Coordinates of C-alpha atoms in Angstrom, one line a residue:
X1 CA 5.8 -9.3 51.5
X2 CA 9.0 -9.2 54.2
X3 CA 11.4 -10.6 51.1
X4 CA 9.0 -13.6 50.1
X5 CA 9.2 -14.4 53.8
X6 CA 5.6 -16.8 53.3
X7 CA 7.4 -18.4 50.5
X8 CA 10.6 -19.3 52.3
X9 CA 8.5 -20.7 55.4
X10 CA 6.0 -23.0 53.3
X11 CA 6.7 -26.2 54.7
X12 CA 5.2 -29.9 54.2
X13 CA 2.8 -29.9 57.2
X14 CA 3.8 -33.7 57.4
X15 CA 7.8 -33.9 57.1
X16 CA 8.3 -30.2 58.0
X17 CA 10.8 -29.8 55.4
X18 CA 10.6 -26.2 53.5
X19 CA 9.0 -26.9 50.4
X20 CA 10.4 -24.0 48.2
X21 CA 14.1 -22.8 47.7
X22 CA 15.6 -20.2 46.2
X23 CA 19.2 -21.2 46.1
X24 CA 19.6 -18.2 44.1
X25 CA 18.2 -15.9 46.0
X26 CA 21.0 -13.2 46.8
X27 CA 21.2 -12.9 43.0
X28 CA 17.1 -12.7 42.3
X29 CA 16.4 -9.4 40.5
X30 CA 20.6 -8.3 40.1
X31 CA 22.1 -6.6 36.6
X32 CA 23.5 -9.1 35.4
X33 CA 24.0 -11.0 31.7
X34 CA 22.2 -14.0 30.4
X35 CA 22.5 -16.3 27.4
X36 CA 20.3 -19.4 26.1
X37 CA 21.4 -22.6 27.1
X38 CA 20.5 -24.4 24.0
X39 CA 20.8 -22.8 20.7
X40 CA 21.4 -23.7 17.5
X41 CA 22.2 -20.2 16.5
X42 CA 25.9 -18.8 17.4
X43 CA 26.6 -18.3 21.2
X44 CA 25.1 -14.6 22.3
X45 CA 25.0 -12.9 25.7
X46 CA 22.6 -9.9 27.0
X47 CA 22.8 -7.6 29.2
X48 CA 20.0 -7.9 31.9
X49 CA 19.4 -5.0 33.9
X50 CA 18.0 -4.9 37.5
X51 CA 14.5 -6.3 38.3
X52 CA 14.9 -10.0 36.1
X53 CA 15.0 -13.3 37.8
X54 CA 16.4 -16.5 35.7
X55 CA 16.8 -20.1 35.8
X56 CA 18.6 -23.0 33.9
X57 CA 16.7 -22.4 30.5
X58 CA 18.8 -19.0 30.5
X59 CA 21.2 -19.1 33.2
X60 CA 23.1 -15.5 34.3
X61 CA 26.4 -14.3 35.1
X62 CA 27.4 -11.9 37.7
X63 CA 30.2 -9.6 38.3
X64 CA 31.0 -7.0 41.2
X65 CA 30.3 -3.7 39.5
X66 CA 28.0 -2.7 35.9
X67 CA 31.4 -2.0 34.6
X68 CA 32.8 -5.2 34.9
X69 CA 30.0 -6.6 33.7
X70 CA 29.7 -4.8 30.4
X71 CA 33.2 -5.7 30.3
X72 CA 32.6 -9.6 30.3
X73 CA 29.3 -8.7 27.7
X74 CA 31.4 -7.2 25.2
X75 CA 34.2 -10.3 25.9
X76 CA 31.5 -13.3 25.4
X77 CA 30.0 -11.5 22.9
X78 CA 33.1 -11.2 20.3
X79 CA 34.3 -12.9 17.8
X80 CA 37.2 -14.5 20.3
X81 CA 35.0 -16.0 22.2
X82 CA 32.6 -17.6 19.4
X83 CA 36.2 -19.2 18.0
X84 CA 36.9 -20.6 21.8
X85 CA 33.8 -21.5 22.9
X86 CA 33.3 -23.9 19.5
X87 CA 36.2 -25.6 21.2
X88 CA 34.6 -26.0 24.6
X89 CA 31.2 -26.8 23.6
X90 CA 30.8 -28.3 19.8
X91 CA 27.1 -29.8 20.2
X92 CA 26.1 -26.2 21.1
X93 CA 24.9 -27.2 24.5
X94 CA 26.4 -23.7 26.6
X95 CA 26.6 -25.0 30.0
X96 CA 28.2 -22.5 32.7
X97 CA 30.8 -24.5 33.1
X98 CA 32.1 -23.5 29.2
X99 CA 31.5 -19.8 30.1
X100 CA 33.4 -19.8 33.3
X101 CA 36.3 -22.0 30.9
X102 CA 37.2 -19.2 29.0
X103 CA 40.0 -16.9 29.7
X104 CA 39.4 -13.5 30.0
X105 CA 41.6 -10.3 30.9
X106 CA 39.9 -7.8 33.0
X107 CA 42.9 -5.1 32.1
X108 CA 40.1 -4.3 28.7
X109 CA 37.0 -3.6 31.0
X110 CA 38.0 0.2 30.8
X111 CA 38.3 0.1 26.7
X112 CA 35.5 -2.0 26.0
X113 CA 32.3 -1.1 28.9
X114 CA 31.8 2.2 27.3
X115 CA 31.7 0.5 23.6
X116 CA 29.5 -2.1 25.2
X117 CA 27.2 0.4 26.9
X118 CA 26.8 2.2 23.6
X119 CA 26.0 -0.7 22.0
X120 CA 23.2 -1.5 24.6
X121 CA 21.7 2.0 24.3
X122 CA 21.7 1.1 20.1
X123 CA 19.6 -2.0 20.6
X124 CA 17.2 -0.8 23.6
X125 CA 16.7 2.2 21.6
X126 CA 15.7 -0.4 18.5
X127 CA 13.7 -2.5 20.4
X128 CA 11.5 0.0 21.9
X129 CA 10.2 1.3 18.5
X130 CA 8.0 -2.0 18.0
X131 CA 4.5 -2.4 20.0
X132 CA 6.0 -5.6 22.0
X133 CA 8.5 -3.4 23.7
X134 CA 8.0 -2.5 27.2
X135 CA 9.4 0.7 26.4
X136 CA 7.6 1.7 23.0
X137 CA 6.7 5.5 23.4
X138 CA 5.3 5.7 19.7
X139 CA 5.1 4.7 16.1
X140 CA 8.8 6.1 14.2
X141 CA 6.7 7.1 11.3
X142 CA 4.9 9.4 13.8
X143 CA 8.2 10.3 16.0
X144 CA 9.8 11.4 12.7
X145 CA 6.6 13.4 11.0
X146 CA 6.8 15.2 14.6
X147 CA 10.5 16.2 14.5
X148 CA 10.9 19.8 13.6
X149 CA 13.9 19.1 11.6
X150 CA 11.9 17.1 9.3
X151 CA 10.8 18.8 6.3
X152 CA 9.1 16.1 4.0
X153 CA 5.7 15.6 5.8
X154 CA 4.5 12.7 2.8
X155 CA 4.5 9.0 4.1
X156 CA 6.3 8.3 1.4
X157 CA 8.9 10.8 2.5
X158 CA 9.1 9.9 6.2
X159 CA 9.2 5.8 5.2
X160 CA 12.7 7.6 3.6
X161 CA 13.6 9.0 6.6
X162 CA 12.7 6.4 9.2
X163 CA 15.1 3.8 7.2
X164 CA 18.0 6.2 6.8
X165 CA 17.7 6.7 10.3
X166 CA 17.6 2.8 10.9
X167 CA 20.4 2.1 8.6
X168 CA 22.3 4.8 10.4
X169 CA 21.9 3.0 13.6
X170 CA 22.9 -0.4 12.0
X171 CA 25.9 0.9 10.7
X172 CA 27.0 2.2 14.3
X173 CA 26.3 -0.8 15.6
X174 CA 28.2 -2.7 13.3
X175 CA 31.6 -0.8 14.1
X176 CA 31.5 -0.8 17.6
X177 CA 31.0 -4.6 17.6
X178 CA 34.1 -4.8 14.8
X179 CA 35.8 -2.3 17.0
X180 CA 35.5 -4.6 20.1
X181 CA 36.7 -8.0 18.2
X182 CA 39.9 -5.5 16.7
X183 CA 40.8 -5.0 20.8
X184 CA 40.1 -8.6 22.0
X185 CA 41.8 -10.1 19.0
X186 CA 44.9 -7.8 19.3
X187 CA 44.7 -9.0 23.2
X188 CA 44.5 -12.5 22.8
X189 CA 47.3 -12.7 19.9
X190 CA 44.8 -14.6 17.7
X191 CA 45.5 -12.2 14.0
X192 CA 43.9 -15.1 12.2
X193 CA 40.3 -14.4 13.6
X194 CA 38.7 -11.5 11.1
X195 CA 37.3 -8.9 13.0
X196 CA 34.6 -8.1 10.4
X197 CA 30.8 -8.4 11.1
X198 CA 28.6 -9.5 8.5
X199 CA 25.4 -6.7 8.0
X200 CA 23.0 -10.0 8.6
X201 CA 24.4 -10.7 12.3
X202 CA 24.2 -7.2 13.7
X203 CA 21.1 -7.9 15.7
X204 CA 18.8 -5.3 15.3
X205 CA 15.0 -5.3 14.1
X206 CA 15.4 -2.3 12.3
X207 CA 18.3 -4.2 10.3
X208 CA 16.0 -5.4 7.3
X209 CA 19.2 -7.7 6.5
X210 CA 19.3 -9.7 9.9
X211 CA 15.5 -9.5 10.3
X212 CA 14.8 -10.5 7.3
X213 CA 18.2 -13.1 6.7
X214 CA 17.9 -15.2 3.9
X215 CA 15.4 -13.1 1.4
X216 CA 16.7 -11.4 -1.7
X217 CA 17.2 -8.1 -1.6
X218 CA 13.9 -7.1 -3.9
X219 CA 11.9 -9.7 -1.3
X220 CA 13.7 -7.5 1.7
X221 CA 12.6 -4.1 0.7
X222 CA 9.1 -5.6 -0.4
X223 CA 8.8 -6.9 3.6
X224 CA 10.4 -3.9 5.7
X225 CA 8.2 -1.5 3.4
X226 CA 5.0 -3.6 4.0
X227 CA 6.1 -4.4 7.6
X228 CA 6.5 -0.5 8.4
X229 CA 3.3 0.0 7.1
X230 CA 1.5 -2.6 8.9
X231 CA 2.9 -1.3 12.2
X232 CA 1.6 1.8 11.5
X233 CA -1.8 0.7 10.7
X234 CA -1.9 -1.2 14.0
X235 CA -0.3 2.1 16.2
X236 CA -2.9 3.8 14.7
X237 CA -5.8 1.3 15.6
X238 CA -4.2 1.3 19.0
X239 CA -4.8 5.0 19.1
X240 CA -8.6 4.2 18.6
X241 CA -9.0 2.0 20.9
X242 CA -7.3 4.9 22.8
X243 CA -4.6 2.2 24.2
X244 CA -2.3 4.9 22.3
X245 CA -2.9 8.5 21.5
X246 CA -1.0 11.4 19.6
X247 CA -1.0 13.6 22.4
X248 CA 1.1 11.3 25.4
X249 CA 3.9 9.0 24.6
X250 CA 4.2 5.5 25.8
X251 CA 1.2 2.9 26.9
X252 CA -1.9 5.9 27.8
X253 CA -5.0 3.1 29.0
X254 CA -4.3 -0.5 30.0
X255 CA -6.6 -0.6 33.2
X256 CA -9.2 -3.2 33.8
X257 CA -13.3 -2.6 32.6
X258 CA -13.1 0.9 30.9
X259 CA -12.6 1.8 34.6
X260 CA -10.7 5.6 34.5
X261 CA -11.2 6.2 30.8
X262 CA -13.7 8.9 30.7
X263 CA -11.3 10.1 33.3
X264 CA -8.5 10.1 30.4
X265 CA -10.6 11.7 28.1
X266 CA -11.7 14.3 30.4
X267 CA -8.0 15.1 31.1
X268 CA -7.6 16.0 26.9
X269 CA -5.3 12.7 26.6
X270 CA -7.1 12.3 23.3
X271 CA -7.5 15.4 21.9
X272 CA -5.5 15.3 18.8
X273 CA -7.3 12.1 17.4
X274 CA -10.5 11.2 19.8
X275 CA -10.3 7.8 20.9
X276 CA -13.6 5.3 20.2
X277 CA -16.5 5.9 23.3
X278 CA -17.0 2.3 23.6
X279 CA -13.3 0.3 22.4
X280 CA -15.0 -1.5 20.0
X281 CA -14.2 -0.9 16.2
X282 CA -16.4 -2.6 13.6
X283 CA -14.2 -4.2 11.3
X284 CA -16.7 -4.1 7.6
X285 CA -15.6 -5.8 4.4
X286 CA -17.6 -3.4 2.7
X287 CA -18.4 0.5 2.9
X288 CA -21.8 0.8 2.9
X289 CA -21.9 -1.7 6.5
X290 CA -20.7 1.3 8.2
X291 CA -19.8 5.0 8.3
X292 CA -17.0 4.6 11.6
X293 CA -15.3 1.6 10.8
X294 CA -11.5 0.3 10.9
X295 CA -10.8 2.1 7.1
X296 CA -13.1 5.0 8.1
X297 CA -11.3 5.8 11.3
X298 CA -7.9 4.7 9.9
X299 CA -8.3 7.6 7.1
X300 CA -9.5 10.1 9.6
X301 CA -6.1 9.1 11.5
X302 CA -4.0 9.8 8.3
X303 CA -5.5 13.0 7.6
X304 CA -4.8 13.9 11.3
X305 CA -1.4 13.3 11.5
X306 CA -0.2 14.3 7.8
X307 CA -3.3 16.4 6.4
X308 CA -5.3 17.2 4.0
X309 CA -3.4 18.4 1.7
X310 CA -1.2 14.8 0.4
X311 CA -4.1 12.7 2.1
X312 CA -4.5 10.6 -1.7
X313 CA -0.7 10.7 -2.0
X314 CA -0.3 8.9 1.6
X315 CA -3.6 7.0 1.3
X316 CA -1.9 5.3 -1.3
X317 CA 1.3 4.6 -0.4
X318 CA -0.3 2.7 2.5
X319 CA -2.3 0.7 0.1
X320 CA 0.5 0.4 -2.0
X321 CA 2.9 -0.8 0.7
X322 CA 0.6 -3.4 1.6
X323 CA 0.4 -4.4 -1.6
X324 CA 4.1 -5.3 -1.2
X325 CA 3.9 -8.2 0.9
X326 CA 0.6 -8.1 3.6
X327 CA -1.7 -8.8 1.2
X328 CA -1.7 -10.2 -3.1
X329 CA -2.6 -7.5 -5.4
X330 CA -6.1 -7.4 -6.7
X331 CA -6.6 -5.1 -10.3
X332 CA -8.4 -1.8 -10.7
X333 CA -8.8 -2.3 -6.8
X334 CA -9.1 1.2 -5.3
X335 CA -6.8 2.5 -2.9
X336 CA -9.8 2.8 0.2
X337 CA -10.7 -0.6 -0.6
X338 CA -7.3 -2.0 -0.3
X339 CA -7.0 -0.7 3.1
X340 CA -10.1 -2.0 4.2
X341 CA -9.4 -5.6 2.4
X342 CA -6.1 -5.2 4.8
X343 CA -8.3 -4.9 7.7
X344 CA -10.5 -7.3 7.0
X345 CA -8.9 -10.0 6.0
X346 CA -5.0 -10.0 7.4
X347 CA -4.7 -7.3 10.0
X348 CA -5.8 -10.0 13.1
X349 CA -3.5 -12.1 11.7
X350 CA -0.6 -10.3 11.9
X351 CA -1.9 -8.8 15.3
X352 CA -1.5 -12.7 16.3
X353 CA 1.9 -12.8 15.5
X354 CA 3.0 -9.8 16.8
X355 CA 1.3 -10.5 20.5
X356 CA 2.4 -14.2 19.9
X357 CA -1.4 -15.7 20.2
X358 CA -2.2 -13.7 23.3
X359 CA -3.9 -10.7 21.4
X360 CA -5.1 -7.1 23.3
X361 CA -7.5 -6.7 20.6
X362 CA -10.4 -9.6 20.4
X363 CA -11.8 -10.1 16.8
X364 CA -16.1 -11.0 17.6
X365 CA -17.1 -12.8 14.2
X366 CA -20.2 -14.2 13.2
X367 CA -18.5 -16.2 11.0
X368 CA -17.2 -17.5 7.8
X369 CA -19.5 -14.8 5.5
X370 CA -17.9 -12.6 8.0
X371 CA -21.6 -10.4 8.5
X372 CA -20.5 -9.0 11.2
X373 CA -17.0 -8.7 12.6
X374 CA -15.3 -5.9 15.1
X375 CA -12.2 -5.7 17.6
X376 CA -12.4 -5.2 21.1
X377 CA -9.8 -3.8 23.2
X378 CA -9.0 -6.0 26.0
X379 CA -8.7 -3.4 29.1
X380 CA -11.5 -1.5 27.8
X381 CA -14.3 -4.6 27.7
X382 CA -16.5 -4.6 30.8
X383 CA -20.1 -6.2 31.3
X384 CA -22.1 -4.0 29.4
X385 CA -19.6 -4.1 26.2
X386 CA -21.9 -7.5 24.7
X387 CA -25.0 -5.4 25.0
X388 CA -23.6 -2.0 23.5
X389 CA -22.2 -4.7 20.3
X390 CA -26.2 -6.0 20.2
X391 CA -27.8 -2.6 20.1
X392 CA -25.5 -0.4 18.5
X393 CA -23.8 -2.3 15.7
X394 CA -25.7 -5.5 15.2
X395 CA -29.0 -4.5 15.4
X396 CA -28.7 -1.5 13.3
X397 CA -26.9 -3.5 10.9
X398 CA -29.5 -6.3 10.3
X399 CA -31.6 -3.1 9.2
X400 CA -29.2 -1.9 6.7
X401 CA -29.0 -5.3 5.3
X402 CA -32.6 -5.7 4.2
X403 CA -32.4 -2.5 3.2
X404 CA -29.6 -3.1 0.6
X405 CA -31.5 -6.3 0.0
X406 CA -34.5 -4.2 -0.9
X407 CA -32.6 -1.7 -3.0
X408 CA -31.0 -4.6 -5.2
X409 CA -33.7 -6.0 -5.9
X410 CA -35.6 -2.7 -7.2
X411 CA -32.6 -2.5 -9.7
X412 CA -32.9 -6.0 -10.4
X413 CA -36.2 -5.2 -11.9
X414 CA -34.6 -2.9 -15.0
X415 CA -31.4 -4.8 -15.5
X416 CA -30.3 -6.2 -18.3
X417 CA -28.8 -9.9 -18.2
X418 CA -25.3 -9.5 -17.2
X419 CA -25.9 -7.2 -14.4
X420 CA -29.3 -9.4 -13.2
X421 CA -27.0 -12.3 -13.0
X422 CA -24.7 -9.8 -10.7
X423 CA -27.1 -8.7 -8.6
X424 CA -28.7 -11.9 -8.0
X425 CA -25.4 -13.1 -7.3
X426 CA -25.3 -10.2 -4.3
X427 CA -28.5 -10.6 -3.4
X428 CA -27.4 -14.7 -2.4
X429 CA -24.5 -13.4 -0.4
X430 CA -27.0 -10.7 1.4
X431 CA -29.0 -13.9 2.7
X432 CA -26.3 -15.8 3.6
X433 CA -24.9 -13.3 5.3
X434 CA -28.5 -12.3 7.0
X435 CA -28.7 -15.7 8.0
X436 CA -25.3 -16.3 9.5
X437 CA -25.7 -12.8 11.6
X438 CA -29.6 -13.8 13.0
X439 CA -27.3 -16.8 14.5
X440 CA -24.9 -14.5 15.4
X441 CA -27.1 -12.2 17.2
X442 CA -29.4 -14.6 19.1
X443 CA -25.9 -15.9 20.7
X444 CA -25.0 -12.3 21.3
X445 CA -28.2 -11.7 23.2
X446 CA -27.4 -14.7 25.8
X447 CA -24.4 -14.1 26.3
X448 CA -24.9 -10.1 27.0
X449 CA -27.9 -10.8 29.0
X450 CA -25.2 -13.3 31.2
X451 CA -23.0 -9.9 31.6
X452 CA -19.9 -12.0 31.7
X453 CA -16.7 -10.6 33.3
X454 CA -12.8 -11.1 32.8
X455 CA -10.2 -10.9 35.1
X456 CA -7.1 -9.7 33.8
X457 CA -5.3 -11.8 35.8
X458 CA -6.0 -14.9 34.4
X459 CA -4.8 -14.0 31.5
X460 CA -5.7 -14.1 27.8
X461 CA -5.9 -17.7 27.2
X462 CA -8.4 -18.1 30.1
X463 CA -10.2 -15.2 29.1
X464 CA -10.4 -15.8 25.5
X465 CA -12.9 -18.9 25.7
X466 CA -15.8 -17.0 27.8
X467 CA -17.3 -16.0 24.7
X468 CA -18.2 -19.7 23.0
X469 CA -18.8 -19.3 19.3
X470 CA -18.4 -15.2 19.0
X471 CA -14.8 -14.9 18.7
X472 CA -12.3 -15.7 16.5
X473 CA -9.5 -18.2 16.2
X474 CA -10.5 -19.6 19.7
X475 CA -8.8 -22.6 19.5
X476 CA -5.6 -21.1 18.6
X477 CA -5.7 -18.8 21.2
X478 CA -7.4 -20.3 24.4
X479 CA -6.1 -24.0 23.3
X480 CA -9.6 -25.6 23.2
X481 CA -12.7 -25.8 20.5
X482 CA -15.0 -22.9 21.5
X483 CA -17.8 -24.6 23.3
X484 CA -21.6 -23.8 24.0
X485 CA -22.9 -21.2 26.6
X486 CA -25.6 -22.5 28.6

């Protein structure tokens, strides 16, 4: 409030003396560019736009106008200036000092800023088709099945499409960066420096060679074609948690408590693919568990987008995708259960990494037989989210487990050897499992009974160790052993 004017008054009630500075203050929140201090990698500069502050960890340069400035980005970020700056700073430690070392001549800012701005647009426009992005409006595999001038409607078809585009984008990239080092090179006199940029240093995620540097080229298709997949799969659990939907672009529900949801839906934001009623998806290692799970829903989601008619065809590609890289092959393995093995088994993982341990989607497990396991969307859980788990999903499921258990062992009855000695060995797991979810539920009862509530302020790591034993990788996530609720 008044410009941070609290801040800029806090004083030591003993000495007087203000006990917060900002020497930087005219500059807070300024376009500007920034670069890492310390890096092992080649020196690189970004383009900050308005709305950042900075400190010494990533310090930021200033100039009087954006044009100047996208000037001094192309400059610091071509091939002349990784040759000089070796020169000024060898251990790789870019101090400011280096930067404001090197020579520079502002007569190019009219020939370069529009290459540089063009070049921004490429990578912002990159950026913003992964989940992490601020800007992410939707899945390119959806974007591109949407465009009109698309005729192939198969996954297989748009996968095509989506890395032609990608490539495309890549290529451009690559030229105007080689274009900028032909102007600065010419400028400087320095003919010996080759203009040339190698495919693996033009930055862009959609660039399987830089993201995926080092891999073979059979080991770089294998990962963007899995990777591509896996997005998809979590853009379209995102759209059943109704975080994302096929009817508005962008970020749809991030509030706090399910509060304005029913609000949301009221409006028709989910029409085109209903969002879940409660935000919680049960995530079952088998079919039978139940009929609206993470596979069920994710199939329903396919059909939606890319219909009825190549639903096999695109059912399998997924599965096939995945088979790529996500997950190891498994024989005579059918397509539906691939996709659910994906689920079960690697999807939160890779939902870690992505959200960089600080996940929007908490997996609740009972445990190492995995009985019982289901996501949670973060914004959507409120007080009464524990006792909706309890009544409809674990409860019910205890029921269908005897039953199962019951139905085995009728068969068991008229079997010959090989399949007795199969369906006792399901029959084990069934207890186990039955066991390790009576546990599970009798913890799920206190702790729904306590009506616990998060503040989204605090964050996910706080957040994440509310629930003692009932979620997953706690101590990854909240930094501490999950502990008992009294």
């Amino acid at each position: 409030m008044n410009d941070g004017e609290d801040l800029r008054k806090f004083a030591d009630p003993k000495t007087g003396r203000i006990r917060s500075h900002n020497y930087n203050g005219k500059y807070a929140f300024r376009e500007g560019i920034t670069w890492s201090a310390i890096s092992s990698a080649d020196f690189s500069v970004r383009y900050v736009p308005t709305g950042y502050k900075f400190d010494t960890k990533g310090p930021m340069g200033f100039t009087n106008s954006t044009n100047e400035t996208l000037g001094t980005l192309a400059f610091l970020n071509s091939s002349v200036t990784s040759h000089l700056i070796k020169m000024l700073a060898p251990t790789l430690d870019f101090k400011i000092g280096h930067v404001l070392n090197l020579p520079f001549i502002p007569e190019l800012n009219e020939q370069v800023a529009p290459l540089a701005q063009k070049a921004i647009h490429l990578s912002a426009e990159d950026w913003s088709n992964y989940e992490a992005s601020w800007d992410f409006k939707i899945n390119p595999y959806i974007a591109q099945t949407y465009n009109k001038e698309v005729k192939g409607k198969t996954l297989s078809a748009i996968h095509c499409i989506t890395t032609q585009i990608q490539d495309s984008a890549t290529e451009k990239l690559k030229q105007i960066e080689e274009t900028i080092n032909a102007k600065f090179i010419s400028a400087f006199m320095l003919e010996g420096i080759d203009p040339a940029v190698s495919l693996e240093k033009v930055s862009l995620n959609g660039n399987p060679a830089y993201r995926y540097s080092g891999k073979s080229k059979l080991d770089i298709y294998s990962k963007r074609t899995s990777d591509s997949t896996s997005e998809l799969v979590s853009f379209a659990l995102g759209c059943m948690m109704g975080r994302y939907s096929l009817d508005r672009e962008g970020l749809v529900y991030a509030h706090s408590g399910n509060q304005g949801f029913k609000e949301l839906v009221a409006e028709g934001a989910y029409k085109t693919f209903p969002a879940d009623d409660d935000g919680i998806i049960p995530m079952a290692a088998e079919e039978w568990l139940f009929q609206d799970d993470a596979t069920s829903r994710f199939r329903d989601f396919v059909k939606t987008v890319w219909g009825e008619e190549h639903l096999q065809e695109n059912l399998d590609f997924v599965a096939e995708s995945l088979y790529l890289d996500a997950i190891k092959p498994k024989k005579n393995e059918r397509t539906m259960d691939t996709i659910r093995r994906y689920f079960s088994s690697q999807f939160y993982k890779d939902h870690l990494k992505t959200y960089k341990k600080r996940p929007i989607y908490w997996l609740f497990s009972s445990g190492k037989e995995k009985a019982f396991e289901c996501l949670v969307y973060l914004h959507r859980y409120n007080e009464s989210t524990l006792a909706r788990m309890r009544t409809e999903y674990v409860t019910p499921l205890m029921g269908r487990m005897e039953s199962q258990y019951s139905v085995l062992e009728e068969s068991r009855a008229n079997a010959s050897g090989a399949e007795q000695r199969r369906i006792d060995k399901e029959l084990k797991s069934i207890e186990k499992k039955q066991s390790e979810l009576r546990a599970f539920d009798e913890e799920l009862k206190h702790l729904a009974e306590m009506k616990i509530s998060i503040d989204l302020d605090d964050g996910v790591k706080v957040n994440y160790g509310k629930f003692g034993n009932l979620l997953a990788d706690v101590k990854a996530i909240h930094g501490k052993k999950p502990e008992a609720i009294k």
